Amino acid sequence: MNHPIKSVWLNQLLIGGGAIAAITLNSLMTPALSSPEPEVLEDNPKAIIDEMWQIVNNEFVDRKFNRVDWLEKRQELLGQEYSSNKQAYKAINKALKDLGDPYTRFLAPDDFATLTSQTSGELSGIGVRLILDKRTSQLFVVDTVKNSPAASAGIKRGDRVIRINDKPTALMTLEQAKQELEGEIGTQVSLQLSRKDKGVFQVDVTRAEIEIASVTYTLKEEDKVRIGYIKLDEFSSHAAEQMTQAINDLGKKQVSGYVLDLRGNPGGLLFASVDIARLWLKKGEIVMTVDRRGGDRHFSANGTALTDLPLVILVDQGSASASEILAGALKENKRATVVGTTTYGKGTVQSVHSLSDGSGLAVTIARYYPPSGTDINHKGINPDIYLDLSMEQQLQLKNDPELLGTNADPQYKRAVGVLKSNAASISLPATPKPVGLRWENLREAVMDENPQWERMNQ
């Protein structure tokens, strides 16, 4: 998920409430039109506009383009003069807005680079997640990536970042801090940190390629019932591998059931959601996609499930896209009990393309449906057990994420109650066998469009 992809016609798919699902294949655009061609020169801002137009023309799910004369739109766009790529970007955004689809959108080079980094589940840096306190302009470490250079250097959650490469962070934006932390693999970044029990100290960290943990898990003992708690933050390209490890490790500890937490998960790779569903589901349909020509594609379980122990899934209004595919498939196949609130409600698939200047374009190309065929777009998936949190409870969990999956978390407590009711009839599982994952050369990703925190991974 790291670097901008320079190939002009790299195609990717999106399914998220902010995420992008990607299918990597090289595709040629429809070449000629019957009307006279406006002159489009390479390295001219008009070239970016024409790339955008061609992709939308070939792929947008609404063949009527929201009643926009898309051919006339091309003539209009290429008939104007643009002094810079940024000016062309404004014209592109305006044209896409006319399509009436919030998920068909243009991504400036920096945004596209961030997206590709998120979807790959990898980043080049030192492995810290930073948060900016807007009230004090202070920069803090909110987390470190497991086995990252930052973790190895002893950097901890709560450390305040005073200087990066001898530059004070007091006047830095989060983006400026990110730029300071970026650099070639193998080079060093110097940090001055402050910690309550240690005071001010200096640390030099060597940059590396890092796999981001999308999955975290732990064994819970709840009244002598052993429960495997798994938190899935996003459906990156490594998420299914990490989920496999979580299920296997917890299974060896003889758990009686699992709680899979998808709350706040904005989505990710479509095929990551399919592969993860297959880890839980022995048989049954997972999802169906329908493109603009009416062609449908079905994805089903393939007999590679790792466990048949009871499963409870936690969802909320922030569970979108790939999260809804997974929750919907396991709920409708009666494989899991879903607890929480109604999910986000995004039932469309996008393709993501890189353009020749490093920018990107996401285009809605299909709609997806859970096994029942229900249209969840703008509706979401209703849980089996509806349990909302009070504003006070939401604020408490937001301010202290360590409370998630504890007795201070009402939705988790309800999930535990469901598993306890099944505990008497559960026999201990055999050690599951590892499963080889198949990616079928397809990727999908999701961006969080309404982040509650200004945050950054680096």
mmCIF file of C-alpha atoms in Angstrom, residues 121-419:
data_model
loop_
_atom_site.group_PDB
_atom_site.id
_atom_site.type_symbol
_atom_site.label_atom_id
_atom_site.label_comp_id
_atom_site.label_asym_id
_atom_site.label_seq_id
_atom_site.Cartn_x
_atom_site.Cartn_y
_atom_site.Cartn_z
ATOM 1 C CA GLY A 121 -0.957 -3.156 4.405
ATOM 2 C CA GLU A 122 2.641 -2.007 4.207
ATOM 3 C CA LEU A 123 4.495 1.232 4.670
ATOM 4 C CA SER A 124 8.023 2.513 4.396
ATOM 5 C CA GLY A 125 9.059 4.263 7.580
ATOM 6 C CA ILE A 126 9.757 3.595 11.238
ATOM 7 C CA GLY A 127 6.393 2.158 12.311
ATOM 8 C CA VAL A 128 4.702 4.775 14.471
ATOM 9 C CA ARG A 129 1.141 6.041 14.475
ATOM 10 C CA LEU A 130 1.014 9.696 15.438
ATOM 11 C CA ILE A 131 -1.802 11.915 16.614
ATOM 12 C CA LEU A 132 -1.879 15.702 16.743
ATOM 13 C CA ASP A 133 -3.540 17.422 19.694
ATOM 14 C CA LYS A 134 -5.090 20.387 17.888
ATOM 15 C CA ARG A 135 -5.603 22.284 21.123
ATOM 16 C CA THR A 136 -1.920 22.289 22.103
ATOM 17 C CA SER A 137 -0.295 21.517 18.704
ATOM 18 C CA GLN A 138 1.610 18.704 20.423
ATOM 19 C CA LEU A 139 2.462 15.528 18.548
ATOM 20 C CA PHE A 140 2.094 12.184 20.326
ATOM 21 C CA VAL A 141 2.784 8.548 19.547
ATOM 22 C CA VAL A 142 -0.547 6.745 19.729
ATOM 23 C CA ASP A 143 0.824 3.332 18.756
ATOM 24 C CA THR A 144 3.836 1.507 17.329
ATOM 25 C CA VAL A 145 3.692 -1.252 14.755
ATOM 26 C CA LYS A 146 4.659 -4.662 16.109
ATOM 27 C CA ASN A 147 8.221 -5.698 15.157
ATOM 28 C CA SER A 148 8.863 -2.268 13.610
ATOM 29 C CA PRO A 149 12.044 -0.167 13.995
ATOM 30 C CA ALA A 150 10.132 2.163 16.329
ATOM 31 C CA ALA A 151 9.086 -0.721 18.579
ATOM 32 C CA SER A 152 12.630 -2.102 18.583
ATOM 33 C CA ALA A 153 13.945 1.333 19.559
ATOM 34 C CA GLY A 154 11.668 1.367 22.621
ATOM 35 C CA ILE A 155 9.250 4.071 21.434
ATOM 36 C CA LYS A 156 5.966 3.762 23.322
ATOM 37 C CA ARG A 157 2.364 4.903 23.187
ATOM 38 C CA GLY A 158 2.047 8.304 24.852
ATOM 39 C CA ASP A 159 5.551 9.509 23.992
ATOM 40 C CA ARG A 160 5.477 13.170 22.962
ATOM 41 C CA VAL A 161 7.478 13.985 19.844
ATOM 42 C CA ILE A 162 9.419 17.199 20.418
ATOM 43 C CA ARG A 163 11.750 17.216 17.406
ATOM 44 C CA ILE A 164 12.109 15.237 14.178
ATOM 45 C CA ASN A 165 15.528 15.495 12.550
ATOM 46 C CA ASP A 166 16.341 18.448 14.861
ATOM 47 C CA LYS A 167 13.236 20.328 13.674
ATOM 48 C CA PRO A 168 10.697 21.317 16.367
ATOM 49 C CA THR A 169 7.268 19.758 15.898
ATOM 50 C CA ALA A 170 5.421 22.592 17.682
ATOM 51 C CA LEU A 171 4.535 24.285 14.398
ATOM 52 C CA MET A 172 4.284 21.139 12.254
ATOM 53 C CA THR A 173 1.109 19.807 10.728
ATOM 54 C CA LEU A 174 0.604 16.053 10.713
ATOM 55 C CA GLU A 175 1.477 16.047 7.004
ATOM 56 C CA GLN A 176 4.736 17.914 7.638
ATOM 57 C CA ALA A 177 5.652 15.431 10.352
ATOM 58 C CA LYS A 178 4.954 12.628 7.902
ATOM 59 C CA GLN A 179 7.277 14.178 5.331
ATOM 60 C CA GLU A 180 10.048 14.407 7.912
ATOM 61 C CA LEU A 181 9.660 10.742 8.824
ATOM 62 C CA GLU A 182 9.642 9.610 5.205
ATOM 63 C CA GLY A 183 12.860 8.577 3.520
ATOM 64 C CA GLU A 184 14.715 5.756 1.849
ATOM 65 C CA ILE A 185 14.818 2.347 3.480
ATOM 66 C CA GLY A 186 18.018 1.987 5.481
ATOM 67 C CA THR A 187 18.376 5.685 6.297
ATOM 68 C CA GLN A 188 17.957 7.123 9.782
ATOM 69 C CA VAL A 189 15.505 9.523 11.342
ATOM 70 C CA SER A 190 16.359 11.303 14.601
ATOM 71 C CA LEU A 191 13.617 11.823 17.203
ATOM 72 C CA GLN A 192 13.588 13.813 20.404
ATOM 73 C CA LEU A 193 10.882 12.436 22.679
ATOM 74 C CA SER A 194 9.457 13.143 26.099
ATOM 75 C CA ARG A 195 8.039 10.541 28.474
ATOM 76 C CA LYS A 196 6.594 11.129 31.938
ATOM 77 C CA ASP A 197 8.802 8.666 33.779
ATOM 78 C CA LYS A 198 11.907 9.310 31.673
ATOM 79 C CA GLY A 199 11.938 12.956 30.713
ATOM 80 C CA VAL A 200 13.420 14.131 27.416
ATOM 81 C CA PHE A 201 15.507 11.643 25.439
ATOM 82 C CA GLN A 202 16.905 11.127 21.933
ATOM 83 C CA VAL A 203 16.543 8.078 19.696
ATOM 84 C CA ASP A 204 17.769 7.322 16.166
ATOM 85 C CA VAL A 205 15.625 4.923 14.156
ATOM 86 C CA THR A 206 16.444 3.247 10.829
ATOM 87 C CA ARG A 207 13.673 3.290 8.237
ATOM 88 C CA ALA A 208 12.421 -0.030 6.879
ATOM 89 C CA GLU A 209 9.594 -1.633 4.921
ATOM 90 C CA ILE A 210 6.919 -2.526 7.482
ATOM 91 C CA GLU A 211 3.887 -4.769 7.395
ATOM 92 C CA ILE A 212 1.017 -3.080 9.209
ATOM 93 C CA ALA A 213 -0.963 -5.217 11.618
ATOM 94 C CA SER A 214 -4.602 -5.135 10.517
ATOM 95 C CA VAL A 215 -5.463 -7.875 13.018
ATOM 96 C CA THR A 216 -4.868 -7.899 16.766
ATOM 97 C CA TYR A 217 -6.056 -10.677 19.060
ATOM 98 C CA THR A 218 -5.981 -11.911 22.619
ATOM 99 C CA LEU A 219 -7.284 -14.721 24.818
ATOM 100 C CA LYS A 220 -10.001 -13.657 27.263
ATOM 101 C CA GLU A 221 -11.024 -15.576 30.404
ATOM 102 C CA GLU A 222 -14.665 -14.755 31.146
ATOM 103 C CA ASP A 223 -16.024 -16.741 34.128
ATOM 104 C CA LYS A 224 -13.889 -19.764 33.199
ATOM 105 C CA VAL A 225 -14.983 -19.524 29.569
ATOM 106 C CA ARG A 226 -12.047 -19.064 27.187
ATOM 107 C CA ILE A 227 -12.840 -16.611 24.404
ATOM 108 C CA GLY A 228 -10.714 -15.550 21.459
ATOM 109 C CA TYR A 229 -11.120 -11.802 20.888
ATOM 110 C CA ILE A 230 -10.028 -10.616 17.416
ATOM 111 C CA LYS A 231 -10.028 -6.981 16.291
ATOM 112 C CA LEU A 232 -9.882 -6.387 12.533
ATOM 113 C CA ASP A 233 -9.107 -2.755 11.681
ATOM 114 C CA GLU A 234 -9.086 -2.921 7.874
ATOM 115 C CA PHE A 235 -9.089 -5.389 4.997
ATOM 116 C CA SER A 236 -5.554 -4.896 3.692
ATOM 117 C CA SER A 237 -3.660 -7.310 1.466
ATOM 118 C CA HIS A 238 -2.157 -8.983 4.561
ATOM 119 C CA ALA A 239 -5.383 -9.155 6.595
ATOM 120 C CA ALA A 240 -6.340 -12.725 5.636
ATOM 121 C CA GLU A 241 -2.874 -14.035 6.485
ATOM 122 C CA GLN A 242 -2.995 -12.262 9.835
ATOM 123 C CA MET A 243 -6.513 -13.560 10.503
ATOM 124 C CA THR A 244 -5.312 -17.108 9.772
ATOM 125 C CA GLN A 245 -2.599 -16.716 12.393
ATOM 126 C CA ALA A 246 -5.064 -15.301 14.923
ATOM 127 C CA ILE A 247 -7.559 -18.154 14.516
ATOM 128 C CA ASN A 248 -4.813 -20.783 14.628
ATOM 129 C CA ASP A 249 -3.070 -19.331 17.686
ATOM 130 C CA LEU A 250 -6.287 -18.889 19.656
ATOM 131 C CA GLY A 251 -7.510 -22.327 18.591
ATOM 132 C CA LYS A 252 -4.403 -23.903 20.143
ATOM 133 C CA LYS A 253 -5.405 -22.282 23.435
ATOM 134 C CA GLN A 254 -8.659 -24.229 23.409
ATOM 135 C CA VAL A 255 -11.074 -21.328 23.221
ATOM 136 C CA SER A 256 -14.795 -22.007 23.393
ATOM 137 C CA GLY A 257 -15.689 -19.364 20.838
ATOM 138 C CA TYR A 258 -14.633 -16.135 19.148
ATOM 139 C CA VAL A 259 -15.602 -12.476 19.153
ATOM 140 C CA LEU A 260 -14.690 -10.741 15.886
ATOM 141 C CA ASP A 261 -14.728 -6.960 16.301
ATOM 142 C CA LEU A 262 -15.467 -5.044 13.075
ATOM 143 C CA ARG A 263 -16.538 -1.814 14.746
ATOM 144 C CA GLY A 264 -15.137 1.245 13.022
ATOM 145 C CA ASN A 265 -13.665 -0.882 10.212
ATOM 146 C CA PRO A 266 -14.206 1.159 7.011
ATOM 147 C CA GLY A 267 -13.511 -1.769 4.698
ATOM 148 C CA GLY A 268 -10.674 -2.616 2.364
ATOM 149 C CA LEU A 269 -9.840 -5.164 -0.269
ATOM 150 C CA LEU A 270 -12.851 -7.020 -1.616
ATOM 151 C CA PHE A 271 -10.954 -10.264 -1.942
ATOM 152 C CA ALA A 272 -9.534 -9.922 1.532
ATOM 153 C CA SER A 273 -13.132 -9.993 2.776
ATOM 154 C CA VAL A 274 -13.846 -13.086 0.673
ATOM 155 C CA ASP A 275 -10.722 -14.898 1.888
ATOM 156 C CA ILE A 276 -11.471 -14.031 5.514
ATOM 157 C CA ALA A 277 -15.075 -15.225 5.164
ATOM 158 C CA ARG A 278 -13.715 -18.526 3.865
ATOM 159 C CA LEU A 279 -11.651 -18.920 7.047
ATOM 160 C CA TRP A 280 -14.902 -18.999 9.067
ATOM 161 C CA LEU A 281 -17.446 -20.466 6.645
ATOM 162 C CA LYS A 282 -17.389 -24.109 5.514
ATOM 163 C CA LYS A 283 -20.036 -23.751 2.824
ATOM 164 C CA GLY A 284 -22.407 -21.164 1.413
ATOM 165 C CA GLU A 285 -22.363 -18.057 -0.739
ATOM 166 C CA ILE A 286 -20.395 -15.023 0.435
ATOM 167 C CA VAL A 287 -21.165 -12.181 -1.971
ATOM 168 C CA MET A 288 -22.377 -11.429 -5.486
ATOM 169 C CA THR A 289 -21.288 -8.486 -7.637
ATOM 170 C CA VAL A 290 -23.255 -7.123 -10.619
ATOM 171 C CA ASP A 291 -21.642 -4.848 -13.215
ATOM 172 C CA ARG A 292 -23.232 -2.275 -15.532
ATOM 173 C CA ARG A 293 -23.917 -4.858 -18.211
ATOM 174 C CA GLY A 294 -25.859 -6.995 -15.755
ATOM 175 C CA GLY A 295 -23.117 -9.576 -15.507
ATOM 176 C CA ASP A 296 -22.886 -11.151 -12.086
ATOM 177 C CA ARG A 297 -20.079 -12.901 -10.246
ATOM 178 C CA HIS A 298 -20.591 -15.136 -7.223
ATOM 179 C CA PHE A 299 -18.069 -15.873 -4.475
ATOM 180 C CA SER A 300 -18.622 -18.804 -2.139
ATOM 181 C CA ALA A 301 -16.925 -20.755 0.637
ATOM 182 C CA ASN A 302 -14.369 -23.259 -0.653
ATOM 183 C CA GLY A 303 -14.043 -25.750 2.183
ATOM 184 C CA THR A 304 -11.039 -24.095 3.819
ATOM 185 C CA ALA A 305 -12.658 -22.972 7.091
ATOM 186 C CA LEU A 306 -10.335 -23.144 10.103
ATOM 187 C CA THR A 307 -12.954 -23.483 12.828
ATOM 188 C CA ASP A 308 -16.639 -24.147 13.418
ATOM 189 C CA LEU A 309 -16.688 -22.785 16.980
ATOM 190 C CA PRO A 310 -19.375 -20.225 17.881
ATOM 191 C CA LEU A 311 -18.684 -16.737 16.569
ATOM 192 C CA VAL A 312 -20.087 -13.332 17.484
ATOM 193 C CA ILE A 313 -19.388 -10.312 15.268
ATOM 194 C CA LEU A 314 -19.460 -6.762 16.636
ATOM 195 C CA VAL A 315 -20.505 -3.995 14.221
ATOM 196 C CA ASP A 316 -21.521 -0.346 14.330
ATOM 197 C CA GLN A 317 -22.301 2.510 11.945
ATOM 198 C CA GLY A 318 -18.596 2.731 11.132
ATOM 199 C CA SER A 319 -18.489 -0.852 9.810
ATOM 200 C CA ALA A 320 -18.548 -0.406 6.040
ATOM 201 C CA SER A 321 -17.835 -2.049 2.726
ATOM 202 C CA ALA A 322 -15.754 -5.201 3.169
ATOM 203 C CA SER A 323 -16.905 -5.297 6.805
ATOM 204 C CA GLU A 324 -20.489 -5.494 5.578
ATOM 205 C CA ILE A 325 -19.637 -8.242 3.105
ATOM 206 C CA LEU A 326 -18.071 -10.342 5.870
ATOM 207 C CA ALA A 327 -20.763 -9.654 8.466
ATOM 208 C CA GLY A 328 -23.566 -10.187 5.934
ATOM 209 C CA ALA A 329 -22.161 -13.478 4.667
ATOM 210 C CA LEU A 330 -21.628 -14.966 8.126
ATOM 211 C CA LYS A 331 -24.958 -13.700 9.452
ATOM 212 C CA GLU A 332 -27.069 -14.926 6.529
ATOM 213 C CA ASN A 333 -25.343 -18.308 6.499
ATOM 214 C CA LYS A 334 -26.148 -18.522 10.234
ATOM 215 C CA ARG A 335 -22.443 -18.883 10.960
ATOM 216 C CA ALA A 336 -22.285 -15.922 13.362
ATOM 217 C CA THR A 337 -24.458 -13.836 15.648
ATOM 218 C CA VAL A 338 -24.108 -10.126 14.861
ATOM 219 C CA VAL A 339 -24.253 -7.687 17.793
ATOM 220 C CA GLY A 340 -24.223 -3.889 17.723
ATOM 221 C CA THR A 341 -25.895 -1.265 15.547
ATOM 222 C CA THR A 342 -26.814 -1.015 11.855
ATOM 223 C CA THR A 343 -23.747 -0.833 9.601
ATOM 224 C CA TYR A 344 -22.753 1.994 7.253
ATOM 225 C CA GLY A 345 -24.609 0.864 4.127
ATOM 226 C CA LYS A 346 -22.296 0.900 1.124
ATOM 227 C CA GLY A 347 -23.260 -1.603 -1.528
ATOM 228 C CA THR A 348 -21.150 -0.491 -4.465
ATOM 229 C CA VAL A 349 -17.803 -1.563 -5.893
ATOM 230 C CA GLN A 350 -15.228 0.874 -7.228
ATOM 231 C CA SER A 351 -12.218 0.418 -9.487
ATOM 232 C CA VAL A 352 -9.132 2.495 -8.786
ATOM 233 C CA HIS A 353 -6.772 3.590 -11.542
ATOM 234 C CA SER A 354 -3.467 5.396 -11.425
ATOM 235 C CA LEU A 355 -3.138 8.252 -13.890
ATOM 236 C CA SER A 356 0.027 9.265 -15.708
ATOM 237 C CA ASP A 357 1.001 12.053 -13.283
ATOM 238 C CA GLY A 358 0.720 9.875 -10.149
ATOM 239 C CA SER A 359 -2.837 10.901 -9.332
ATOM 240 C CA GLY A 360 -5.647 8.368 -9.131
ATOM 241 C CA LEU A 361 -9.276 7.832 -10.032
ATOM 242 C CA ALA A 362 -11.893 5.736 -8.244
ATOM 243 C CA VAL A 363 -14.921 4.761 -10.339
ATOM 244 C CA THR A 364 -18.031 2.876 -9.246
ATOM 245 C CA ILE A 365 -18.229 -0.133 -11.551
ATOM 246 C CA ALA A 366 -20.599 -2.579 -9.843
ATOM 247 C CA ARG A 367 -22.980 -3.232 -6.997
ATOM 248 C CA TYR A 368 -22.617 -6.032 -4.485
ATOM 249 C CA TYR A 369 -25.196 -8.067 -2.589
ATOM 250 C CA PRO A 370 -25.059 -10.442 0.388
ATOM 251 C CA PRO A 371 -26.266 -14.053 -0.114
ATOM 252 C CA SER A 372 -29.937 -13.047 0.291
ATOM 253 C CA GLY A 373 -29.654 -10.604 -2.615
ATOM 254 C CA THR A 374 -30.788 -7.714 -0.400
ATOM 255 C CA ASP A 375 -29.689 -4.252 -1.499
ATOM 256 C CA ILE A 376 -27.841 -2.837 1.525
ATOM 257 C CA ASN A 377 -26.777 0.427 -0.136
ATOM 258 C CA HIS A 378 -27.764 3.366 2.105
ATOM 259 C CA LYS A 379 -29.454 0.805 4.390
ATOM 260 C CA GLY A 380 -26.708 -1.245 5.976
ATOM 261 C CA ILE A 381 -26.928 -4.599 7.708
ATOM 262 C CA ASN A 382 -29.087 -4.927 10.799
ATOM 263 C CA PRO A 383 -27.545 -6.895 13.674
ATOM 264 C CA ASP A 384 -29.214 -9.953 15.182
ATOM 265 C CA ILE A 385 -28.966 -8.259 18.577
ATOM 266 C CA TYR A 386 -29.309 -4.470 18.427
ATOM 267 C CA LEU A 387 -27.336 -2.785 21.183
ATOM 268 C CA ASP A 388 -26.416 0.884 20.935
ATOM 269 C CA LEU A 389 -23.998 2.751 23.174
ATOM 270 C CA SER A 390 -24.804 5.924 25.058
ATOM 271 C CA MET A 391 -22.867 9.066 24.154
ATOM 272 C CA GLU A 392 -20.960 8.703 27.409
ATOM 273 C CA GLN A 393 -20.014 5.101 26.607
ATOM 274 C CA GLN A 394 -18.958 6.012 23.064
ATOM 275 C CA LEU A 395 -16.786 8.842 24.346
ATOM 276 C CA GLN A 396 -15.191 6.612 26.954
ATOM 277 C CA LEU A 397 -14.240 3.943 24.402
ATOM 278 C CA LYS A 398 -13.043 6.556 21.920
ATOM 279 C CA ASN A 399 -10.806 8.267 24.458
ATOM 280 C CA ASP A 400 -9.409 4.979 25.749
ATOM 281 C CA PRO A 401 -9.368 2.297 23.014
ATOM 282 C CA GLU A 402 -7.740 -0.083 25.509
ATOM 283 C CA LEU A 403 -11.236 -0.534 26.988
ATOM 284 C CA LEU A 404 -12.516 -2.198 23.798
ATOM 285 C CA GLY A 405 -13.066 -5.883 24.381
ATOM 286 C CA THR A 406 -13.271 -5.505 28.169
ATOM 287 C CA ASN A 407 -16.084 -5.435 30.728
ATOM 288 C CA ALA A 408 -16.214 -1.662 30.230
ATOM 289 C CA ASP A 409 -17.420 -2.351 26.667
ATOM 290 C CA PRO A 410 -21.198 -3.156 26.730
ATOM 291 C CA GLN A 411 -21.305 -4.625 23.219
ATOM 292 C CA TYR A 412 -18.402 -6.951 23.965
ATOM 293 C CA LYS A 413 -20.098 -8.004 27.233
ATOM 294 C CA ARG A 414 -23.243 -8.868 25.272
ATOM 295 C CA ALA A 415 -21.172 -10.929 22.827
ATOM 296 C CA VAL A 416 -19.630 -12.803 25.745
ATOM 297 C CA GLY A 417 -23.145 -13.533 27.025
ATOM 298 C CA VAL A 418 -24.049 -15.087 23.676
ATOM 299 C CA LEU A 419 -20.956 -17.299 23.737
#
